Short mmCIF file of C-alpha atoms and ligand atoms in Angstrom, two decimals:
data_model
loop_
_atom_site.label_atom_id
_atom_site.label_comp_id
_atom_site.label_asym_id
_atom_site.label_seq_id
_atom_site.Cartn_x
_atom_site.Cartn_y
_atom_site.Cartn_z
CA MET Y 739 -17.74 -29.56 -8.89
CA ALA Y 740 -21.25 -29.11 -7.56
CA ILE Y 741 -23.16 -25.87 -7.76
CA GLN Y 742 -25.44 -25.36 -4.82
CA GLN Y 743 -28.04 -22.67 -5.38
CA GLN Y 744 -29.72 -20.97 -2.46
CA SER Y 745 -32.66 -18.60 -2.64
CA ILE Y 746 -32.05 -15.71 -5.01
CA VAL Y 747 -33.42 -12.51 -3.62
CA ASP Y 748 -32.56 -8.91 -4.44
CA ARG Y 749 -28.81 -9.44 -4.06
CA SER Y 750 -26.86 -12.55 -4.94
CA TYR Y 751 -23.18 -13.43 -4.87
CA LYS Y 752 -20.89 -16.11 -6.23
CA LEU Y 753 -18.63 -17.79 -3.69
CA LEU Y 754 -15.87 -20.26 -4.38
CA VAL Y 755 -15.31 -22.68 -1.49
CA LEU Y 756 -11.89 -24.34 -1.23
CA PRO Y 757 -11.97 -26.62 1.83
CA GLY Y 758 -8.34 -27.73 1.33
CA ASP Y 759 -6.64 -30.34 3.52
CA GLY Y 760 -6.59 -31.60 7.12
CA ILE Y 761 -8.76 -29.59 9.50
CA GLY Y 762 -9.40 -27.09 6.67
CA ALA Y 763 -11.63 -29.66 4.98
CA GLU Y 764 -13.04 -30.74 8.34
CA ILE Y 765 -14.19 -27.34 9.57
CA MET Y 766 -15.47 -25.97 6.26
CA PRO Y 767 -18.85 -27.81 6.14
CA HIS Y 768 -19.61 -26.64 9.67
CA ALA Y 769 -18.70 -23.05 8.82
CA ILE Y 770 -20.92 -23.22 5.74
CA ARG Y 771 -23.82 -24.40 7.95
CA VAL Y 772 -23.29 -21.35 10.14
CA MET Y 773 -23.15 -19.10 7.07
CA ASN Y 774 -26.43 -20.49 5.75
CA SER Y 775 -28.16 -19.91 9.08
CA ALA Y 776 -26.85 -16.35 9.29
CA VAL Y 777 -27.96 -15.49 5.77
CA GLY Y 778 -31.40 -17.11 5.73
CA ASP Y 779 -33.27 -15.58 2.82
CA SER Y 780 -31.65 -12.16 3.11
CA ILE Y 781 -29.24 -12.54 0.19
CA GLY Y 782 -28.63 -15.20 -2.44
CA LEU Y 783 -25.42 -17.21 -2.44
CA ASN Y 784 -24.20 -19.43 -5.29
CA LEU Y 785 -21.58 -21.76 -3.90
CA GLU Y 786 -19.11 -23.59 -6.05
CA TYR Y 787 -16.54 -26.05 -4.65
CA ALA Y 788 -13.09 -26.99 -5.95
CA ASP Y 789 -10.03 -28.98 -4.91
CA PHE Y 790 -7.13 -26.85 -3.73
CA GLY Y 791 -3.75 -27.58 -2.13
CA GLY Y 792 -2.78 -31.16 -1.34
CA CYS Y 793 -6.07 -32.70 -2.49
CA SER Y 794 -5.66 -30.90 -5.83
CA ILE Y 795 -2.16 -32.35 -6.18
CA ASP Y 796 -3.64 -35.81 -5.54
CA ASN Y 797 -6.53 -35.39 -7.96
CA HIS Y 798 -5.10 -33.09 -10.67
CA GLY Y 799 -1.31 -33.14 -10.22
CA VAL Y 800 -1.04 -29.43 -9.30
CA PRO Y 801 -1.96 -27.45 -6.17
CA MET Y 802 -4.27 -25.17 -8.15
CA THR Y 803 -5.66 -25.86 -11.62
CA ASP Y 804 -6.18 -23.04 -14.14
CA GLU Y 805 -9.89 -23.78 -13.91
CA THR Y 806 -9.91 -23.20 -10.14
CA LEU Y 807 -8.06 -19.90 -10.54
CA ALA Y 808 -10.56 -18.81 -13.19
CA LEU Y 809 -13.45 -19.70 -10.86
CA ALA Y 810 -11.80 -17.70 -8.06
CA GLN Y 811 -11.35 -14.69 -10.33
CA ASP Y 812 -15.00 -14.90 -11.30
CA SER Y 813 -16.23 -15.05 -7.68
CA ASP Y 814 -17.20 -12.26 -5.30
CA ALA Y 815 -15.23 -13.98 -2.56
CA VAL Y 816 -13.23 -17.14 -1.97
CA LEU Y 817 -13.44 -19.16 1.26
CA LEU Y 818 -10.36 -21.22 1.99
CA GLY Y 819 -9.87 -23.78 4.79
CA ALA Y 820 -6.14 -24.50 4.91
CA VAL Y 821 -3.67 -26.44 2.79
CA GLY Y 822 -0.70 -28.72 3.24
CA GLY Y 823 0.42 -31.60 5.42
CA PRO Y 824 3.13 -34.23 5.81
CA LYS Y 825 1.91 -36.17 2.76
CA TRP Y 826 3.12 -33.38 0.45
CA ASP Y 827 6.12 -32.09 2.47
CA ASP Y 828 8.75 -33.78 0.30
CA LEU Y 829 7.55 -32.36 -3.01
CA PRO Y 830 9.72 -29.72 -4.72
CA VAL Y 831 8.86 -26.17 -3.62
CA ASN Y 832 7.07 -25.26 -6.85
CA ARG Y 833 4.74 -28.27 -6.51
CA LYS Y 834 3.90 -27.92 -2.81
CA PRO Y 835 0.35 -27.05 -1.68
CA GLU Y 836 1.57 -23.63 -0.44
CA LYS Y 837 2.52 -22.76 -4.03
CA GLY Y 838 -1.20 -22.83 -4.82
CA LEU Y 839 -1.84 -20.37 -2.02
CA LEU Y 840 0.73 -17.88 -3.31
CA GLY Y 841 -0.64 -18.34 -6.85
CA LEU Y 842 -4.20 -17.72 -5.67
CA ARG Y 843 -3.29 -14.55 -3.76
CA ALA Y 844 -1.31 -13.28 -6.75
CA GLY Y 845 -4.02 -14.32 -9.24
CA LEU Y 846 -6.63 -12.36 -7.28
CA ASP Y 847 -4.18 -9.47 -6.77
CA CYS Y 848 -4.91 -9.51 -3.05
CA PHE Y 849 -2.50 -6.84 -1.88
CA ALA Y 850 -4.11 -5.96 1.47
CA ASN Y 851 -4.09 -8.56 4.22
CA LEU Y 852 -6.44 -7.79 7.11
CA ARG Y 853 -5.60 -9.58 10.35
CA PRO Y 854 -7.82 -8.66 13.31
CA ALA Y 855 -6.59 -9.39 16.82
CA LEU Y 856 -9.83 -9.59 18.71
CA THR Y 857 -10.11 -10.88 22.24
CA PHE Y 858 -13.52 -12.13 23.19
CA GLY Y 859 -14.15 -11.22 26.84
CA PRO Y 860 -14.65 -14.81 28.03
CA LEU Y 861 -11.28 -15.81 26.51
CA SER Y 862 -9.11 -13.07 27.98
CA GLN Y 863 -7.59 -15.66 30.36
CA ALA Y 864 -6.26 -17.59 27.35
CA SER Y 865 -3.67 -14.91 26.55
CA THR Y 866 -0.15 -15.07 27.91
CA LEU Y 867 -0.53 -11.39 28.87
CA LYS Y 868 -2.46 -10.20 31.92
CA SER Y 869 -6.15 -10.31 31.15
CA GLU Y 870 -6.68 -6.61 31.92
CA LEU Y 871 -4.23 -5.78 29.11
CA VAL Y 872 -6.06 -7.84 26.51
CA SER Y 873 -9.72 -8.10 27.53
CA ASP Y 874 -11.93 -6.67 24.78
CA LEU Y 875 -8.86 -5.98 22.64
CA ASP Y 876 -9.78 -5.09 19.05
CA ILE Y 877 -6.84 -4.31 16.75
CA LEU Y 878 -6.83 -4.56 12.97
CA ILE Y 879 -3.47 -5.03 11.24
CA VAL Y 880 -3.37 -4.20 7.54
CA ARG Y 881 -0.33 -5.86 5.98
CA GLU Y 882 0.85 -5.21 2.42
CA LEU Y 883 0.87 -8.70 0.94
CA THR Y 884 2.25 -8.73 -2.58
CA GLY Y 885 5.40 -6.58 -2.44
CA GLY Y 886 8.35 -5.68 -0.23
CA VAL Y 887 11.37 -7.77 0.53
CA TYR Y 888 9.55 -11.11 0.10
CA PHE Y 889 9.09 -10.45 -3.61
CA GLY Y 890 11.85 -7.94 -4.52
CA GLU Y 891 14.34 -8.80 -7.27
CA PRO Y 892 17.25 -9.43 -7.52
CA ARG Y 893 17.51 -12.07 -4.82
CA GLY Y 894 19.65 -15.12 -4.28
CA ILE Y 895 22.69 -16.75 -2.75
CA GLU Y 896 25.97 -16.58 -4.67
CA LEU Y 897 29.71 -16.62 -4.24
CA ARG Y 898 31.23 -13.17 -3.76
CA ASN Y 899 34.90 -12.82 -2.87
CA ASN Y 900 34.85 -16.56 -2.24
CA LEU Y 901 32.18 -16.18 0.45
CA ARG Y 902 28.62 -17.45 0.12
CA THR Y 903 26.54 -14.29 0.11
CA GLY Y 904 22.76 -14.05 0.43
CA TYR Y 905 20.81 -11.01 -0.66
CA ASN Y 906 17.25 -9.78 -1.13
CA THR Y 907 15.78 -6.55 -2.39
CA PHE Y 908 13.44 -4.51 -0.18
CA LEU Y 909 11.49 -2.50 -2.69
CA TYR Y 910 8.19 -0.62 -2.84
CA ASP Y 911 7.03 1.82 -5.48
CA GLU Y 912 4.71 4.62 -4.46
CA SER Y 913 1.62 3.09 -6.08
CA GLU Y 914 1.94 -0.05 -3.92
CA ILE Y 915 2.14 2.09 -0.79
CA GLN Y 916 -0.72 4.34 -1.87
CA ARG Y 917 -3.20 1.54 -2.51
CA VAL Y 918 -2.63 -0.31 0.76
CA SER Y 919 -2.63 2.91 2.76
CA ARG Y 920 -5.98 3.91 1.23
CA VAL Y 921 -7.45 0.58 2.36
CA ALA Y 922 -6.11 1.24 5.87
CA PHE Y 923 -7.39 4.83 6.02
CA GLU Y 924 -10.84 3.70 4.83
CA LEU Y 925 -10.94 0.99 7.50
CA ALA Y 926 -9.78 3.41 10.20
CA ARG Y 927 -12.58 5.73 9.15
CA LYS Y 928 -15.12 2.94 9.75
CA ARG Y 929 -13.64 2.24 13.19
CA SER Y 930 -12.23 4.82 15.61
CA CYS Y 931 -10.45 7.07 13.06
CA ARG Y 932 -6.97 6.21 14.33
CA LEU Y 933 -4.21 4.77 12.15
CA CYS Y 934 -0.66 3.84 13.12
CA SER Y 935 1.85 3.33 10.30
CA VAL Y 936 4.85 1.13 11.12
CA ASP Y 937 8.19 1.49 9.34
CA LYS Y 938 11.93 1.68 9.94
CA ALA Y 939 12.36 5.07 8.33
CA ASN Y 940 15.43 5.88 10.43
CA VAL Y 941 17.43 3.13 8.70
CA LEU Y 942 15.76 2.00 5.45
CA GLU Y 943 15.18 4.37 2.52
CA VAL Y 944 12.35 2.20 1.22
CA THR Y 945 10.45 2.78 4.45
CA GLN Y 946 11.28 6.50 4.40
CA LEU Y 947 9.35 6.49 1.11
CA TRP Y 948 6.64 4.44 2.86
CA ARG Y 949 6.29 7.18 5.50
CA ASP Y 950 6.35 10.01 2.92
CA VAL Y 951 3.62 8.39 0.81
CA ILE Y 952 1.42 7.61 3.84
CA CYS Y 953 1.67 11.29 4.83
CA GLU Y 954 0.68 12.35 1.29
CA VAL Y 955 -2.35 10.02 1.27
CA HIS Y 956 -3.30 11.33 4.71
CA ALA Y 957 -4.18 14.65 3.03
CA ASP Y 958 -7.35 12.89 1.75
CA TYR Y 959 -8.19 11.53 5.20
CA LYS Y 960 -7.71 14.46 7.55
CA ASP Y 961 -10.43 13.13 9.84
CA VAL Y 962 -8.19 10.13 10.62
CA GLU Y 963 -5.50 10.65 13.27
CA LEU Y 964 -2.21 9.29 11.90
CA ASN Y 965 0.90 8.42 13.86
CA HIS Y 966 4.11 6.58 12.97
CA LEU Y 967 6.15 4.04 14.92
CA TYR Y 968 9.41 2.30 14.15
CA VAL Y 969 8.86 -1.44 13.94
CA ASP Y 970 10.98 -2.27 16.99
CA ASN Y 971 8.98 0.14 19.12
CA ALA Y 972 5.69 -1.12 17.62
CA ALA Y 973 6.57 -4.70 18.64
CA MET Y 974 7.32 -3.52 22.17
CA GLN Y 975 4.14 -1.43 22.41
CA LEU Y 976 2.01 -4.33 21.17
CA VAL Y 977 2.92 -6.41 24.20
CA ARG Y 978 3.25 -3.47 26.62
CA GLN Y 979 -0.07 -1.74 26.04
CA PRO Y 980 -1.90 -3.31 23.08
CA LYS Y 981 -5.14 -1.38 23.57
CA GLN Y 982 -3.45 1.86 22.45
CA PHE Y 983 -3.80 0.58 18.85
CA ASP Y 984 -6.79 0.54 16.56
CA VAL Y 985 -5.71 0.09 12.90
CA ILE Y 986 -2.05 -0.57 12.07
CA VAL Y 987 -0.73 -0.44 8.49
CA THR Y 988 2.67 -1.80 7.53
CA GLY Y 989 4.67 -3.56 4.83
CA ASN Y 990 4.83 -7.26 4.10
CA MET Y 991 7.68 -8.41 6.35
CA PHE Y 992 6.93 -6.17 9.35
CA GLY Y 993 3.25 -7.10 9.03
CA ASP Y 994 4.07 -10.80 8.94
CA ILE Y 995 5.87 -10.54 12.26
CA LEU Y 996 3.62 -8.03 14.03
CA SER Y 997 0.42 -9.84 13.09
CA ASP Y 998 1.73 -13.03 14.69
CA VAL Y 999 2.65 -11.08 17.84
CA ALA Y 1000 -0.84 -9.56 17.90
CA ALA Y 1001 -2.35 -13.00 17.27
CA MET Y 1002 -0.79 -14.39 20.41
CA LEU Y 1003 -2.38 -11.59 22.43
CA THR Y 1004 -5.67 -13.32 21.77
CA GLY Y 1005 -4.58 -16.73 23.03
CA SER Y 1006 -5.45 -19.25 20.32
CA LEU Y 1007 -4.78 -19.85 16.67
CA GLY Y 1008 -8.22 -21.43 16.43
CA MET Y 1009 -9.89 -18.03 16.95
CA LEU Y 1010 -8.07 -15.96 14.32
CA PRO Y 1011 -9.69 -15.01 11.01
CA SER Y 1012 -8.12 -13.18 8.08
CA ALA Y 1013 -9.03 -11.48 4.83
CA SER Y 1014 -6.93 -10.59 1.79
CA LEU Y 1015 -8.48 -7.96 -0.44
CA ASN Y 1016 -7.86 -6.61 -3.93
CA ALA Y 1017 -8.68 -3.18 -5.35
CA SER Y 1018 -12.34 -4.16 -5.95
CA ASN Y 1019 -12.74 -5.37 -2.36
CA ARG Y 1020 -13.04 -8.92 -3.61
CA GLY Y 1021 -11.01 -11.27 -1.56
CA LEU Y 1022 -9.84 -14.43 -0.01
CA TYR Y 1023 -11.09 -15.33 3.47
CA GLU Y 1024 -9.23 -17.92 5.52
CA PRO Y 1025 -8.38 -18.76 9.10
CA VAL Y 1026 -4.82 -17.93 10.15
CA HIS Y 1027 -4.18 -21.51 11.27
CA GLY Y 1028 -2.92 -24.34 9.09
CA THR Y 1029 -4.15 -27.89 8.55
CA ALA Y 1030 -3.16 -29.11 12.05
CA PRO Y 1031 -2.26 -32.69 11.05
CA ASP Y 1032 -1.85 -33.56 14.75
CA ILE Y 1033 -5.60 -33.22 15.36
CA ALA Y 1034 -7.13 -33.64 11.89
CA GLY Y 1035 -10.04 -36.07 11.64
CA GLN Y 1036 -10.72 -36.14 15.39
CA ASN Y 1037 -13.57 -33.61 15.56
CA VAL Y 1038 -11.61 -31.47 18.00
CA ALA Y 1039 -10.54 -28.55 15.75
CA ASN Y 1040 -11.94 -25.15 16.62
CA PRO Y 1041 -14.15 -23.98 13.73
CA LEU Y 1042 -14.48 -20.40 15.02
CA ALA Y 1043 -11.57 -18.89 13.04
CA MET Y 1044 -13.21 -20.09 9.80
CA ILE Y 1045 -16.62 -18.88 11.00
CA LEU Y 1046 -15.17 -15.46 11.89
CA SER Y 1047 -13.47 -15.33 8.47
CA ILE Y 1048 -16.92 -15.73 6.93
CA ALA Y 1049 -18.13 -12.82 9.08
CA MET Y 1050 -15.28 -10.73 7.63
CA MET Y 1051 -16.39 -11.70 4.13
CA PHE Y 1052 -19.86 -10.30 4.76
CA ARG Y 1053 -18.36 -7.09 6.14
CA TYR Y 1054 -15.64 -6.40 3.57
CA SER Y 1055 -16.64 -8.06 0.28
CA LEU Y 1056 -20.41 -8.58 0.37
CA ASP Y 1057 -21.44 -5.28 1.96
CA ALA Y 1058 -23.61 -7.01 4.56
CA PRO Y 1059 -22.22 -5.78 7.89
CA GLN Y 1060 -25.42 -6.78 9.71
CA ILE Y 1061 -24.76 -10.44 8.87
CA ALA Y 1062 -21.14 -10.06 10.00
CA ASP Y 1063 -22.36 -8.57 13.28
CA SER Y 1064 -24.86 -11.37 13.83
CA ILE Y 1065 -22.19 -14.06 13.35
CA GLU Y 1066 -19.73 -12.30 15.66
CA LYS Y 1067 -22.41 -11.81 18.32
CA ALA Y 1068 -23.41 -15.48 18.09
CA VAL Y 1069 -19.76 -16.51 18.62
CA GLN Y 1070 -19.52 -14.16 21.60
CA SER Y 1071 -22.70 -15.66 23.15
CA VAL Y 1072 -21.50 -19.22 22.66
CA LEU Y 1073 -18.26 -18.37 24.45
CA GLU Y 1074 -20.15 -16.57 27.21
CA GLN Y 1075 -22.21 -19.71 27.73
CA GLY Y 1076 -18.97 -21.58 28.37
CA PHE Y 1077 -18.70 -23.79 25.28
CA ARG Y 1078 -15.04 -24.48 24.47
CA THR Y 1079 -13.13 -26.60 22.00
CA ARG Y 1080 -9.98 -28.19 23.42
CA ASP Y 1081 -7.61 -25.42 22.28
CA ILE Y 1082 -9.45 -22.73 24.27
CA MET Y 1083 -10.45 -24.85 27.27
CA PRO Y 1084 -8.98 -23.37 30.46
CA ILE Y 1085 -6.60 -25.85 32.06
CA ASP Y 1086 -6.68 -24.78 35.68
CA SER Y 1087 -9.55 -22.32 35.83
CA THR Y 1088 -12.60 -22.67 38.00
CA ASP Y 1089 -14.76 -21.33 35.17
CA GLU Y 1090 -17.61 -23.62 34.33
CA CYS Y 1091 -16.85 -24.51 30.75
CA GLU Y 1092 -18.11 -27.38 28.64
CA LEU Y 1093 -15.67 -29.14 26.32
CA VAL Y 1094 -17.23 -29.61 22.87
CA GLY Y 1095 -16.10 -30.93 19.49
CA THR Y 1096 -15.98 -29.18 16.12
CA ASP Y 1097 -19.54 -30.13 15.16
CA ARG Y 1098 -21.11 -29.17 18.49
CA MET Y 1099 -19.33 -25.78 18.55
CA ALA Y 1100 -20.81 -24.99 15.14
CA ASP Y 1101 -24.23 -26.32 16.28
CA GLU Y 1102 -24.17 -23.89 19.20
CA VAL Y 1103 -23.36 -20.94 16.91
CA VAL Y 1104 -26.20 -21.99 14.59
CA SER Y 1105 -28.63 -22.21 17.48
CA GLN Y 1106 -27.62 -18.72 18.67
CA LEU Y 1107 -28.27 -17.38 15.18
CA LYS Y 1108 -31.74 -18.93 15.22
CA ASP Y 1109 -32.64 -17.37 18.58
P1 NAD T 327 -1.07 -25.28 12.32
O1 NAD T 327 -1.70 -23.94 12.42
O2 NAD T 327 -1.70 -26.25 11.41
O3 NAD T 327 -1.02 -25.95 13.79
C1 NAD T 327 -0.27 -25.38 14.87
C2 NAD T 327 -0.84 -25.90 16.21
O4 NAD T 327 -2.09 -25.26 16.45
C3 NAD T 327 -1.13 -27.39 16.20
O5 NAD T 327 -0.85 -27.92 17.48
C4 NAD T 327 -2.61 -27.48 15.92
O6 NAD T 327 -3.23 -28.63 16.46
C5 NAD T 327 -3.14 -26.20 16.57
N1 NAD T 327 -4.30 -25.68 15.84
C6 NAD T 327 -4.28 -25.03 14.65
N2 NAD T 327 -5.52 -24.71 14.27
C7 NAD T 327 -6.34 -25.16 15.23
C8 NAD T 327 -7.75 -25.14 15.39
N3 NAD T 327 -8.58 -24.58 14.49
N4 NAD T 327 -8.26 -25.72 16.49
C9 NAD T 327 -7.47 -26.28 17.41
N5 NAD T 327 -6.14 -26.31 17.31
C10 NAD T 327 -5.57 -25.77 16.23
O7 NAD T 327 0.45 -25.03 11.92
P2 NAD T 327 1.60 -26.10 11.55
O8 NAD T 327 1.50 -27.29 12.42
O9 NAD T 327 2.85 -25.31 11.53
O10 NAD T 327 1.30 -26.53 10.04
C11 NAD T 327 0.61 -27.71 9.66
C12 NAD T 327 0.41 -27.71 8.16
O11 NAD T 327 -0.43 -26.61 7.80
C13 NAD T 327 1.71 -27.55 7.37
O12 NAD T 327 1.65 -28.37 6.25
C14 NAD T 327 1.71 -26.09 6.97
O13 NAD T 327 2.43 -25.86 5.80
C15 NAD T 327 0.23 -25.83 6.78
N6 NAD T 327 -0.17 -24.43 6.93
C16 NAD T 327 -1.08 -23.96 6.04
C17 NAD T 327 -1.54 -22.65 6.17
C18 NAD T 327 -2.56 -22.16 5.19
O14 NAD T 327 -3.15 -22.95 4.47
N7 NAD T 327 -2.83 -20.87 5.15
C19 NAD T 327 -1.10 -21.85 7.22
C20 NAD T 327 -0.19 -22.39 8.14
C21 NAD T 327 0.27 -23.69 7.99
#
């Protein structure tokens, strides 16, 4: 593991970089180049690198070593490419690369998953919805990540009355709801002071509690306008009139589904960043996409989701919103100038766009940052 020290000025941070597998490892060096250009001498960054996911299985026998977890816990933020691929698909579940991901999120206690659905103007044609519905869309979904029905016990499949019966437990205690709702209220405060909480309080007691606790926490955030939607209606509204939303907060399962719906509003997986934060605002920053084995190693993967994840890191964990802004503006300019990786290249549009590879896309962002 190499430590790469950049200039230490008044503020400096420790970052753990986990490139991972497939296009994760391919895009990471380019995203780091962009990060270095954006930072210049303004803050100091100490970067440490470690194997994670499939490459960690190959080199160390496990998807995440104890040493890597300790490094992550000692870092201000963790940058992750993506993990997994056909090479490791046949391993038992508890030895798969994804097991490392769950272990990392749990080990950092990242309970709040932030998934922006942001449509850059020049890409509004890439959505399956009409461009007027999605142009300049900017929604932030805050999904509870460590509780709910995905983790509730008891769970299993067993024989009951001679019938195979599957069951899970949908469970939240009030402290889990309080902490994620505080994150969402704080974020809404920094944006347009509007928060929509999504539940199914008409059917599920656990989400009646969700609604009750959100209303109690709201007492501390009276400047934020709060409304509630049932999850079925929220899904419909997201595709009917997505711009009505600003920040949405919801539990793990509903958030899983709604954030994928919102993601498709923006057109491409290659554009979608994410952050997972713990109570100290430290977190894990990763693109939403996976390792894309079908295109890995061909220099065609879109590096912008990773680059935009780095922008989120500066905004949410490193308290440097001006650097986040500069990265996001550089991405916007590059798109306005017509540079496109294959995934966002219009098929039948008359727009004058230039098809570029992974490296060139990052080069263009770097050159915007230097201007
Ligand atoms: P995927 O996101 O890797 O790919 C889905 C499709 O989108 C593919 O056609 C791919 O070429 C395309 N795509 C994805 N990212 C792109 C980018 N940046 N630029 C251009 N095109 C892009 O999902 P998948 O195929 O279901 O999964 C592949 C592997 O990735 C699996 O092993 C899966 O377990 C893993 N995975 C990992 C994560 C993670 O590490 N967080 C997330 C999802 C999937």
